Tab-separated table of C-alpha atoms and ligand atoms in Angstrom:
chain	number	residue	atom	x	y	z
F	1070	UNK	CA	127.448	-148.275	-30.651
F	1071	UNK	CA	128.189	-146.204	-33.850
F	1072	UNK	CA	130.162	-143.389	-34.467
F	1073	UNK	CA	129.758	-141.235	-37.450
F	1074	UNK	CA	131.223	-138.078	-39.362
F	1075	UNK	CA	129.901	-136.667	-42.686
F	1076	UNK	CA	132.106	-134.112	-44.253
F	1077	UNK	CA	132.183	-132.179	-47.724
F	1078	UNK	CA	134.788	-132.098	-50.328
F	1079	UNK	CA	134.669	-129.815	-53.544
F	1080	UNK	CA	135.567	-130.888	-57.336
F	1081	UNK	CA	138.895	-128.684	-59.022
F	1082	UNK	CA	139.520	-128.162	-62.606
F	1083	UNK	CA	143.095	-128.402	-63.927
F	1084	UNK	CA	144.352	-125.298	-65.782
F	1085	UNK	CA	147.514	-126.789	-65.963
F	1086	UNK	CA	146.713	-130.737	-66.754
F	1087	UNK	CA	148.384	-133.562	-65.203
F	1088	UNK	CA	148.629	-136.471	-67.256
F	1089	UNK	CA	150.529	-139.151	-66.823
F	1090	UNK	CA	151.767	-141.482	-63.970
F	1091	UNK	CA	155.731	-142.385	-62.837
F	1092	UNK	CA	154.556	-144.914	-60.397
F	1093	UNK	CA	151.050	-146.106	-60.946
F	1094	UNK	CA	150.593	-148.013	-57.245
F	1095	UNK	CA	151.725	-144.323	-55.640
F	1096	UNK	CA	150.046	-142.447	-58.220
F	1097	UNK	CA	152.808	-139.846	-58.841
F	1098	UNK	CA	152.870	-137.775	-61.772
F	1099	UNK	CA	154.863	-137.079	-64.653
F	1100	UNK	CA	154.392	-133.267	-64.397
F	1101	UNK	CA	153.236	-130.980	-61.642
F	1102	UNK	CA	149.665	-129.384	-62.285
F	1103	UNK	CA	147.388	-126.172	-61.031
F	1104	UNK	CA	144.100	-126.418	-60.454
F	1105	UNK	CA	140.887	-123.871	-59.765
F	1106	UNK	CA	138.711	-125.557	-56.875
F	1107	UNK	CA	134.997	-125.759	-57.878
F	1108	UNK	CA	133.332	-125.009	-54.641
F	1109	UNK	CA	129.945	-125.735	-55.665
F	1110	UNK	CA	130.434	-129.141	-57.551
F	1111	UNK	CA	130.844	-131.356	-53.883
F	1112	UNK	CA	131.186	-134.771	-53.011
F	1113	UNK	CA	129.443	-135.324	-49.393
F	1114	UNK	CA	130.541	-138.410	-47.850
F	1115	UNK	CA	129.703	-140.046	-44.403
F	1116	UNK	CA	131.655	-142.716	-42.618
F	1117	UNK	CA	130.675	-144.833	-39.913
F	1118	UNK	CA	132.028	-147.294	-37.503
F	1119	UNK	CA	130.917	-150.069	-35.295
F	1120	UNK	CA	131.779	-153.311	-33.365
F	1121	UNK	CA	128.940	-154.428	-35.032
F	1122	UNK	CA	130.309	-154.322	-38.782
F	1123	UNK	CA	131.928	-157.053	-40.193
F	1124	UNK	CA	133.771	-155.617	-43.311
F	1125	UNK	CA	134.674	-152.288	-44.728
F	1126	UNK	CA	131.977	-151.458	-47.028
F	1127	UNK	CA	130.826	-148.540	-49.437
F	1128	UNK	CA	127.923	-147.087	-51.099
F	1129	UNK	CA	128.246	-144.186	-54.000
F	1130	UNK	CA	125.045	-142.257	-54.916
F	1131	UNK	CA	122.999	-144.797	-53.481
F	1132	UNK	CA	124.456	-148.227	-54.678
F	1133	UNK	CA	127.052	-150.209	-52.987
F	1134	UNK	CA	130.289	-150.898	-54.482
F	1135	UNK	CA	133.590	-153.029	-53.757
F	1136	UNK	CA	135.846	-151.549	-51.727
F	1137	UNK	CA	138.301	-154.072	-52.514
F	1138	UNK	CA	140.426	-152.067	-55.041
F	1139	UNK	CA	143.800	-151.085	-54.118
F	1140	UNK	CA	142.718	-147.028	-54.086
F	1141	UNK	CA	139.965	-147.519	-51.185
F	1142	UNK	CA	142.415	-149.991	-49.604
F	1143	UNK	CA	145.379	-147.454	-49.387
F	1144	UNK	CA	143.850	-144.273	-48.117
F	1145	UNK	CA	141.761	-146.585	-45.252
F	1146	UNK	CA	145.194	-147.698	-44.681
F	1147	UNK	CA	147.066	-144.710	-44.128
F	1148	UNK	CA	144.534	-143.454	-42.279
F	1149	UNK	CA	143.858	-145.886	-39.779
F	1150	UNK	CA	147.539	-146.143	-39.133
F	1151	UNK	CA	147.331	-142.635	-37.746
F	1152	UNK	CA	144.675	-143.116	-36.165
F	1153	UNK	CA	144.143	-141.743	-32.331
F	1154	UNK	CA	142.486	-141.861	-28.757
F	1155	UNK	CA	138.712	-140.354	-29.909
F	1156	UNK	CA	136.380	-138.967	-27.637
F	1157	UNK	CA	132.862	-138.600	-28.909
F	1158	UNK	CA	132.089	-135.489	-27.443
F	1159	UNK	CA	127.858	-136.425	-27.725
F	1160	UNK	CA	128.328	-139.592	-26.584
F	1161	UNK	CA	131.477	-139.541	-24.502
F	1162	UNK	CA	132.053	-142.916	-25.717
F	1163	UNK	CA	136.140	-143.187	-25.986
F	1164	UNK	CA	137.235	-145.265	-28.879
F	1165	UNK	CA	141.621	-146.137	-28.252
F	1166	UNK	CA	144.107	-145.909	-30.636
F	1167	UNK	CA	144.952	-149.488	-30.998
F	1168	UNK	CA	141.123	-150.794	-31.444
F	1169	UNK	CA	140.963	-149.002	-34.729
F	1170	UNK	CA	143.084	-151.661	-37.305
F	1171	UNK	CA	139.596	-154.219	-36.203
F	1172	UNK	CA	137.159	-151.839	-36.285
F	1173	UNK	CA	135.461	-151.908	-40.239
F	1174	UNK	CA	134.054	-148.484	-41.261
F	1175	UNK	CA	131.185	-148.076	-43.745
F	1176	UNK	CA	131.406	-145.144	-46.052
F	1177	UNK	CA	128.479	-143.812	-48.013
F	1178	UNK	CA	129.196	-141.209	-50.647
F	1179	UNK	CA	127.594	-138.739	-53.026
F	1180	UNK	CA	127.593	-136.020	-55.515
F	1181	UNK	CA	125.519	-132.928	-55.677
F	1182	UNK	CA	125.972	-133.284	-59.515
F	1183	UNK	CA	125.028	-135.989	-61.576
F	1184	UNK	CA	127.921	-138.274	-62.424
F	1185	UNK	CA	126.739	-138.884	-66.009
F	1186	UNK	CA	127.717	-135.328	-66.626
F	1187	UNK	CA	131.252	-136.310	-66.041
F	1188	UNK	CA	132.085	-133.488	-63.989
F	1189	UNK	CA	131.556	-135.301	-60.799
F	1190	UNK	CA	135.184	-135.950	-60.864
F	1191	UNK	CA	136.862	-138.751	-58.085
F	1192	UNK	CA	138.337	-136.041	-56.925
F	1193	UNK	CA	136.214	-134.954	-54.843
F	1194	UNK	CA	135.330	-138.055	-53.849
F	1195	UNK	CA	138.679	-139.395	-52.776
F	1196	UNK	CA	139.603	-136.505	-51.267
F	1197	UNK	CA	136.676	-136.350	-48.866
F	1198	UNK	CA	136.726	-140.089	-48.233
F	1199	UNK	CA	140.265	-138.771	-46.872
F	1200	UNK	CA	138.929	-135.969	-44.795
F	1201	UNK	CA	135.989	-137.314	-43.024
F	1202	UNK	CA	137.967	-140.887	-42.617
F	1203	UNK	CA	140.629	-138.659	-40.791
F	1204	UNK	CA	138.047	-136.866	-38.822
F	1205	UNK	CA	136.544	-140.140	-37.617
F	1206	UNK	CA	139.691	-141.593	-36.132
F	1207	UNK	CA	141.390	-138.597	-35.118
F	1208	UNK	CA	144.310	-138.607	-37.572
F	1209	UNK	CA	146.345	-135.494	-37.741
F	1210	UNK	CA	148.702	-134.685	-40.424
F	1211	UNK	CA	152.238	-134.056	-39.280
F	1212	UNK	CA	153.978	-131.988	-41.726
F	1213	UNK	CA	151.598	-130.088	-43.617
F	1214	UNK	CA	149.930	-130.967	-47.065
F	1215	UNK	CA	150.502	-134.955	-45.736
F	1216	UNK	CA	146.800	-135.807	-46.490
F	1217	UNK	CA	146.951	-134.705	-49.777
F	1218	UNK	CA	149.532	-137.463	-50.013
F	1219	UNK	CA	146.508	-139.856	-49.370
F	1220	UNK	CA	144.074	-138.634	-51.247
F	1221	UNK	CA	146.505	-139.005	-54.229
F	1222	UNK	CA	146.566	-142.369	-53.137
F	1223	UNK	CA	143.169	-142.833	-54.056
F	1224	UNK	CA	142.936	-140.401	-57.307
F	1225	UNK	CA	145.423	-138.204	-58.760
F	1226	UNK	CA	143.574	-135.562	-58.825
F	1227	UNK	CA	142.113	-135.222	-55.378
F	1228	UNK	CA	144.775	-134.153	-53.755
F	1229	UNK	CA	144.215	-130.913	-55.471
F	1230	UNK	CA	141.052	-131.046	-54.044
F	1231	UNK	CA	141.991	-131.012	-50.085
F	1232	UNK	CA	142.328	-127.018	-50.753
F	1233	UNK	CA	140.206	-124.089	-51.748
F	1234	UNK	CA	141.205	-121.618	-54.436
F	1235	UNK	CA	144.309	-122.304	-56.888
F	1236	UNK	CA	146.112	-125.735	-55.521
F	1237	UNK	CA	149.637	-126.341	-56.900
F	1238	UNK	CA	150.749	-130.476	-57.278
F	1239	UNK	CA	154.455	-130.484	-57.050
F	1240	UNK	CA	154.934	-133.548	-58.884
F	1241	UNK	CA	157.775	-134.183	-56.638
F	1242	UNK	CA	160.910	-136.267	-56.846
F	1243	UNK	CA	161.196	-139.196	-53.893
F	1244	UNK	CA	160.139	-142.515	-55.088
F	1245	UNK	CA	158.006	-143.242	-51.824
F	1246	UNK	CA	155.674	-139.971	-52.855
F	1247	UNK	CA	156.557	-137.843	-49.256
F	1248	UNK	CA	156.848	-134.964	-51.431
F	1249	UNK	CA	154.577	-135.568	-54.154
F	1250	UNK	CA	151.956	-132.899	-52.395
F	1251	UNK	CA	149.359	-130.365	-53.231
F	1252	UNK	CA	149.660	-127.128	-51.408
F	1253	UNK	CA	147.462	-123.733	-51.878
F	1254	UNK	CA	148.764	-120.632	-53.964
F	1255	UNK	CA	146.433	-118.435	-52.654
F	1256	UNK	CA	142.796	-118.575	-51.409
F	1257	UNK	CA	139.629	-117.991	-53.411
F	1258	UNK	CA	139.101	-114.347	-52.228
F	1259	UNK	CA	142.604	-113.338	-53.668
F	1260	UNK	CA	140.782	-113.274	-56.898
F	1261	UNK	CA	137.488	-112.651	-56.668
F	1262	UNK	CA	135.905	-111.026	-59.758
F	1263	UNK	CA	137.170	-113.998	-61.528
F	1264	UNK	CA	133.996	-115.868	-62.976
F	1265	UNK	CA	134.105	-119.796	-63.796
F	1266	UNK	CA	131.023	-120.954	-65.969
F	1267	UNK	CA	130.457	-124.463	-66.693
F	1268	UNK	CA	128.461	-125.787	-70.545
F	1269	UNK	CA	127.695	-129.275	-69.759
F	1270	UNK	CA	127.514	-130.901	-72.914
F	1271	UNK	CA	125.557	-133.817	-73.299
F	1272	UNK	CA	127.664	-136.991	-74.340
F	1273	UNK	CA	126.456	-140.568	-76.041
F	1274	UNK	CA	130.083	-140.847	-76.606
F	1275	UNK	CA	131.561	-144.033	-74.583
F	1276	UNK	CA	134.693	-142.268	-72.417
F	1277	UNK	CA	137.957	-143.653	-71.974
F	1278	UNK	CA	138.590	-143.180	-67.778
F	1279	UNK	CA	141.309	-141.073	-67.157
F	1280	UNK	CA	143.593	-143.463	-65.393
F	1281	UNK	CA	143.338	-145.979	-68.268
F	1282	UNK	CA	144.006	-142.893	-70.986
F	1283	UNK	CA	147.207	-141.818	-69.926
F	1284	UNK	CA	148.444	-145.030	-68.982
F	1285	UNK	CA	148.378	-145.483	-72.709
F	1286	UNK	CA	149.389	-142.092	-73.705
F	1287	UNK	CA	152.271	-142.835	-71.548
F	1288	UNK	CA	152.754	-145.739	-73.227
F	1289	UNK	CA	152.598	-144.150	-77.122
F	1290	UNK	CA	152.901	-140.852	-77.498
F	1291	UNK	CA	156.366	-138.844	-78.013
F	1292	UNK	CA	154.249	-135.453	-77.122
F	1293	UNK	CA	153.725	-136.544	-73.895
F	1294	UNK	CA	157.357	-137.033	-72.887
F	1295	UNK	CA	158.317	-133.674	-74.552
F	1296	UNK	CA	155.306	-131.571	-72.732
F	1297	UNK	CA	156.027	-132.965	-69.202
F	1298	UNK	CA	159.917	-132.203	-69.904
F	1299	UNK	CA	160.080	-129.100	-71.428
F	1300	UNK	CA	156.525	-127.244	-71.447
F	1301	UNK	CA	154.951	-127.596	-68.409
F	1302	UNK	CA	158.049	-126.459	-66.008
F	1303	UNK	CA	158.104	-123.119	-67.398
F	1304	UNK	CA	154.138	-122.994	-67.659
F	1305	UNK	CA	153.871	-123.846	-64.136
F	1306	UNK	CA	155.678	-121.022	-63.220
F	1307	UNK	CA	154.238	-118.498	-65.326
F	1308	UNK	CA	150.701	-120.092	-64.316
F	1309	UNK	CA	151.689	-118.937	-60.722
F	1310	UNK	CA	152.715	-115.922	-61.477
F	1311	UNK	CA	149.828	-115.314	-63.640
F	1312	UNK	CA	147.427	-116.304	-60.328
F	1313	UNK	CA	149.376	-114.299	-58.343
F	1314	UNK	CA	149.098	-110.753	-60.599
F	1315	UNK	CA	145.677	-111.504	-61.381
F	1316	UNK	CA	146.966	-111.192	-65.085
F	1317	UNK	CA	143.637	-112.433	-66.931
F	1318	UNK	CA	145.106	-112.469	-69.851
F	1319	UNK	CA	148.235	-114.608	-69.243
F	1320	UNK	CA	146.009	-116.917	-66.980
F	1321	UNK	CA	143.614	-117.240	-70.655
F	1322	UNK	CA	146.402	-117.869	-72.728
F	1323	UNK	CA	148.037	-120.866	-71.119
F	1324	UNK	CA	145.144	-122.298	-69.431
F	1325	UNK	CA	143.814	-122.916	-73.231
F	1326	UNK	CA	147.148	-123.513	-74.326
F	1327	UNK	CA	147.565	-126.089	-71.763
F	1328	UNK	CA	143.862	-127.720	-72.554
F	1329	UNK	CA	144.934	-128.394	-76.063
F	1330	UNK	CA	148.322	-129.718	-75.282
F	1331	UNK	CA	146.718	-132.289	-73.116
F	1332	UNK	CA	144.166	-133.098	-76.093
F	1333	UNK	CA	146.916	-132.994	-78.339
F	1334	UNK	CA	148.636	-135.747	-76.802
F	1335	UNK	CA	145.391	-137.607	-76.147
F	1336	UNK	CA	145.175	-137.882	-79.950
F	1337	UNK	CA	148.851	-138.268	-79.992
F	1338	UNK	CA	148.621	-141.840	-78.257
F	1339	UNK	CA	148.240	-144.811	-79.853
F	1340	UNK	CA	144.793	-145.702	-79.976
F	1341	UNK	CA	144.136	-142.069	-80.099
F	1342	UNK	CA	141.632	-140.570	-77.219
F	1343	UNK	CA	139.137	-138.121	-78.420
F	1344	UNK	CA	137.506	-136.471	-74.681
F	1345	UNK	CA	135.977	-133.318	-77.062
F	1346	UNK	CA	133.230	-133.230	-79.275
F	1347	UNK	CA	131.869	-131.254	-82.401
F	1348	UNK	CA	130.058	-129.044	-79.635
F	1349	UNK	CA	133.477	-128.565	-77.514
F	1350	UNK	CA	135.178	-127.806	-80.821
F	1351	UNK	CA	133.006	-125.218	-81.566
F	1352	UNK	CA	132.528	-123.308	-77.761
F	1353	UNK	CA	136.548	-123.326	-78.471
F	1354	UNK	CA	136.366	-121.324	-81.789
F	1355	UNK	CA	133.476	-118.911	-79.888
F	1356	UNK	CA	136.383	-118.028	-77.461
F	1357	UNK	CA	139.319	-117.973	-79.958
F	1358	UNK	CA	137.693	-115.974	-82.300
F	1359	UNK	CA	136.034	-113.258	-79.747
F	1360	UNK	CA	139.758	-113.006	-77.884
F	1361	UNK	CA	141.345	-112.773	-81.893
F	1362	UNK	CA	138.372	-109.801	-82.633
F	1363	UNK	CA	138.913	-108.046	-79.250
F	1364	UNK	CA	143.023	-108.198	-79.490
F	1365	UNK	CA	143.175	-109.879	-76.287
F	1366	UNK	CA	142.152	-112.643	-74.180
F	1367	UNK	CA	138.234	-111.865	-73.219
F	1368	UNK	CA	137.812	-115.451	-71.794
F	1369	UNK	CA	139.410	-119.161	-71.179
F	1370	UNK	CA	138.222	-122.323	-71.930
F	1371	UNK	CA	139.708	-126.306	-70.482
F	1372	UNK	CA	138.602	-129.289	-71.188
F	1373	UNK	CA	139.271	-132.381	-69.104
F	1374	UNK	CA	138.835	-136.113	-70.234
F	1375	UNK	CA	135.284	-135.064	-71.534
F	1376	UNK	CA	133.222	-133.047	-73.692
F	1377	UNK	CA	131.705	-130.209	-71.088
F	1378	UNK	CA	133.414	-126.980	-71.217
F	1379	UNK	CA	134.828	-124.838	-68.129
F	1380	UNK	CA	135.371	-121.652	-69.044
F	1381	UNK	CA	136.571	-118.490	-67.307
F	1382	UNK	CA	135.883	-114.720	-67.970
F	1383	UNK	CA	137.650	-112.102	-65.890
F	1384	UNK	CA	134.410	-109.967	-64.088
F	1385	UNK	CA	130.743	-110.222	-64.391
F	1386	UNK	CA	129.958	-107.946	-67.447
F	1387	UNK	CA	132.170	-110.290	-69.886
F	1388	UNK	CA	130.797	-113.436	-68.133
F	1389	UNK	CA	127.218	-112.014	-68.908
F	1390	UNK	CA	128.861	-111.146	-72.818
F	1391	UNK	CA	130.163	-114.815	-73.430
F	1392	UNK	CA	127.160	-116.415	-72.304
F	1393	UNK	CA	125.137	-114.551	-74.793
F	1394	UNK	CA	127.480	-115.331	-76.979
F	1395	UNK	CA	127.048	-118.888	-76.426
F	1396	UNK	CA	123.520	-119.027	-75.797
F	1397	UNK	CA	123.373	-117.534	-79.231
F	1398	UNK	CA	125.691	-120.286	-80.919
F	1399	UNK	CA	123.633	-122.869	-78.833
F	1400	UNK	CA	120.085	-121.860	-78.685
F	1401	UNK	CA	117.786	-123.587	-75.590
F	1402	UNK	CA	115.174	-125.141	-78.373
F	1403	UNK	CA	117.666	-126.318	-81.475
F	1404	UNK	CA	119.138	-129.378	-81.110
F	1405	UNK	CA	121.982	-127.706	-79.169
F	1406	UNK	CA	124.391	-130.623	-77.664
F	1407	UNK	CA	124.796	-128.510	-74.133
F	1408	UNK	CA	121.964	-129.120	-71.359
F	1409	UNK	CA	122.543	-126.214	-68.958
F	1410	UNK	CA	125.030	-123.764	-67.863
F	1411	UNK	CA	126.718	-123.715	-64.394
F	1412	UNK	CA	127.476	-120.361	-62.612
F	1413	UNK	CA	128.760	-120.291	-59.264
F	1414	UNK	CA	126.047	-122.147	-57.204
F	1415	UNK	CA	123.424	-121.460	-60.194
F	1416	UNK	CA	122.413	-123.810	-62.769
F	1417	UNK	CA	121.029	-122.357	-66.202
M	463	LIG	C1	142.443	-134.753	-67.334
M	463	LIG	O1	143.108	-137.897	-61.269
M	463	LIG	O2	141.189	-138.842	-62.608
M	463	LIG	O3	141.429	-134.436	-65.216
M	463	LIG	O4	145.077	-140.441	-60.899
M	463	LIG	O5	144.287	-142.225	-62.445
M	463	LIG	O6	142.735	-141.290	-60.727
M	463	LIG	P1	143.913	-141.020	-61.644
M	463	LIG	O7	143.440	-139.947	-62.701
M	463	LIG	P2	142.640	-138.595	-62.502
M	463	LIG	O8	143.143	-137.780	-63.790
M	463	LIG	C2	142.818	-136.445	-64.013
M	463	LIG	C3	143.201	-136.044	-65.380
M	463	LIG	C4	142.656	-134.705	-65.828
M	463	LIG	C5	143.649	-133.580	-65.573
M	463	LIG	C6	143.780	-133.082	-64.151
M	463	LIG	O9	142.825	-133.135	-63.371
M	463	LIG	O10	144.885	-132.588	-63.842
């Protein structure tokens, strides 16, 4: 017999960056974060198991990969050991508690978005490896937010990603991560006219991963010590708040405040990290200089550990307005560096 789930896990931006790990085999942070989940950039993942397989095994997009690092190896764990009595309900086929630590599980994963763009974060990825693994063997969280503990496990990142709408990582303070957790601010519909537009911009440049950049900036740079101590506490808060009000322009203000902080310190670390490029440098001066013209903030931009721009206007009309704006900066023919737009569930 086999026994199979598939479920669906979205991608987040951070608006307020986390960067920077206490405990690198935990991955806990150095600073809380907030994040904006991006419903339509998805990870789909299935996972499978039967007394038939002989190791754990995994296949992204298509081609199989080791699950031997420690990442894969921790979430299965914690999973499994919460694992239940599961009843297929097609099948009726009853799979006990204690058969699950020898039963192997195959897990086959993809993205609706292609990973070269960079967007394709782990995020989503770890977090529903998390979600369908715990729908397979019947684990059930008991305190709430506990499987965001595990999908940290796997990716920093992803535990933002267990929620819809703005996600707050308390960076927390136990050394065995119990209350290192994401939790949701408010859902998606608490702000609705908000519009997110994504400018992937088209990269030769060789990245540095994320989890290998701040381990150095960690390392090297003084900015990085002084941001997680004394900015981002008081940003957090006023982030919430900002969410909370629907105050665009406070929300515009530090969420590109916070995106050049983080880049800032990137260069700040010794070897510096660039993530932007000539074309992210100048979709930054589009915004600054329309919010400087206009008096106040008419749209957001953050970068993450790459060149391709998300940036947020506050309704329709001035989403329509910036994109002309940068459609006019970047036209479709010239040798523009971006190769489409993403709106909602609409590519461009
Ligand atoms: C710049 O979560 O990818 O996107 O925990 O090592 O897997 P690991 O790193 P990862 O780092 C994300 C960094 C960031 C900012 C953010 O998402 O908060």
């Amino acid at each position: 017999w086999v026994l199979m789930k598939t479920a669906r896990a979205p991608s987040n931006i951070a608006v307020i960056k986390y960067w920077g790990k206490r405990d690198e085999n935990l991955i806990l942070p150095i600073n809380s974060s907030i994040s904006v989940t991006l419903d339509y950039l998805f990870a789909t993942t299935t996972v499978a198991v039967s007394p038939s397989f002989t190791s754990d095994r995994l296949w992204l997009n298509g081609k199989e990969v080791s699950m031997e690092s420690k990442r894969y190896k921790n979430c299965l764990q914690q999973i499994r050991s919460r694992a239940t009595d599961v009843v297929d309900e097609k099948t009726g086929l009853v799979v006990k508690k204690e058969s699950w630590k020898d039963l192997y599980v195959h897990v086959a994963s993809k993205n609706n978005f292609p990973t070269a763009a960079g967007l394709a974060s782990s995020a989503a990825g770890f977090a529903c490896l998390v979600y369908a693994l715990a729908h397979l063997m019947g684990a059930k969280e008991s305190y709430e937010g506990e499987f965001s503990t595990i999908a940290r496990l796997g990716s920093g990142s992803a535990c933002r990603s267990l929620y819809g709408g703005f996600v707050k990582w308390n960076m927390g303070k136990e050394d065995d991560g119990s209350d290192s957790i994401a939790t949701q601010i408010v859902k998606k519909d608490h702000w609705k006219d908000l519009v997110i537009i994504i400018a992937v911009v088209s990269s030769r440049q060789k990245e540095t991963s994320s989890t290998a950049g701040m381990q150095t900036s960690v390392k090297t740079s003084p900015l990085l010590q002084h941001r997680a101590q004394s900015v981002v506490p008081k940003r957090m808060v006023e982030m919430e708040e900002a969410i909370m009000k629907r105050d665009f322009a406070t929300f515009a203000k530090l969420t590109c405040a916070d995106s050049n902080q983080f880049h800032a310190t990137c260069l700040d670390t010794s070897p510096p990290i660039f993530y932007m490029n000539d074309t992210s440098r100048r979709l930054i001066g589009l915004v600054e200089k329309w919010n400087a013209s206009e008096g106040t903030p008419q749209a957001a931009y953050t970068f993450d550990a790459g060149p391709n721009a998300v940036l947020f206007a506050p309704d329709d009309k001035v989403a329509r307005s910036l994109l002309q704006r940068i459609l006019y900066l970047f036209p479709p023919a010239s040798d523009a560096d971006i190769s489409r737009y993403v709106v909602g569930d609409q590519s461009i």
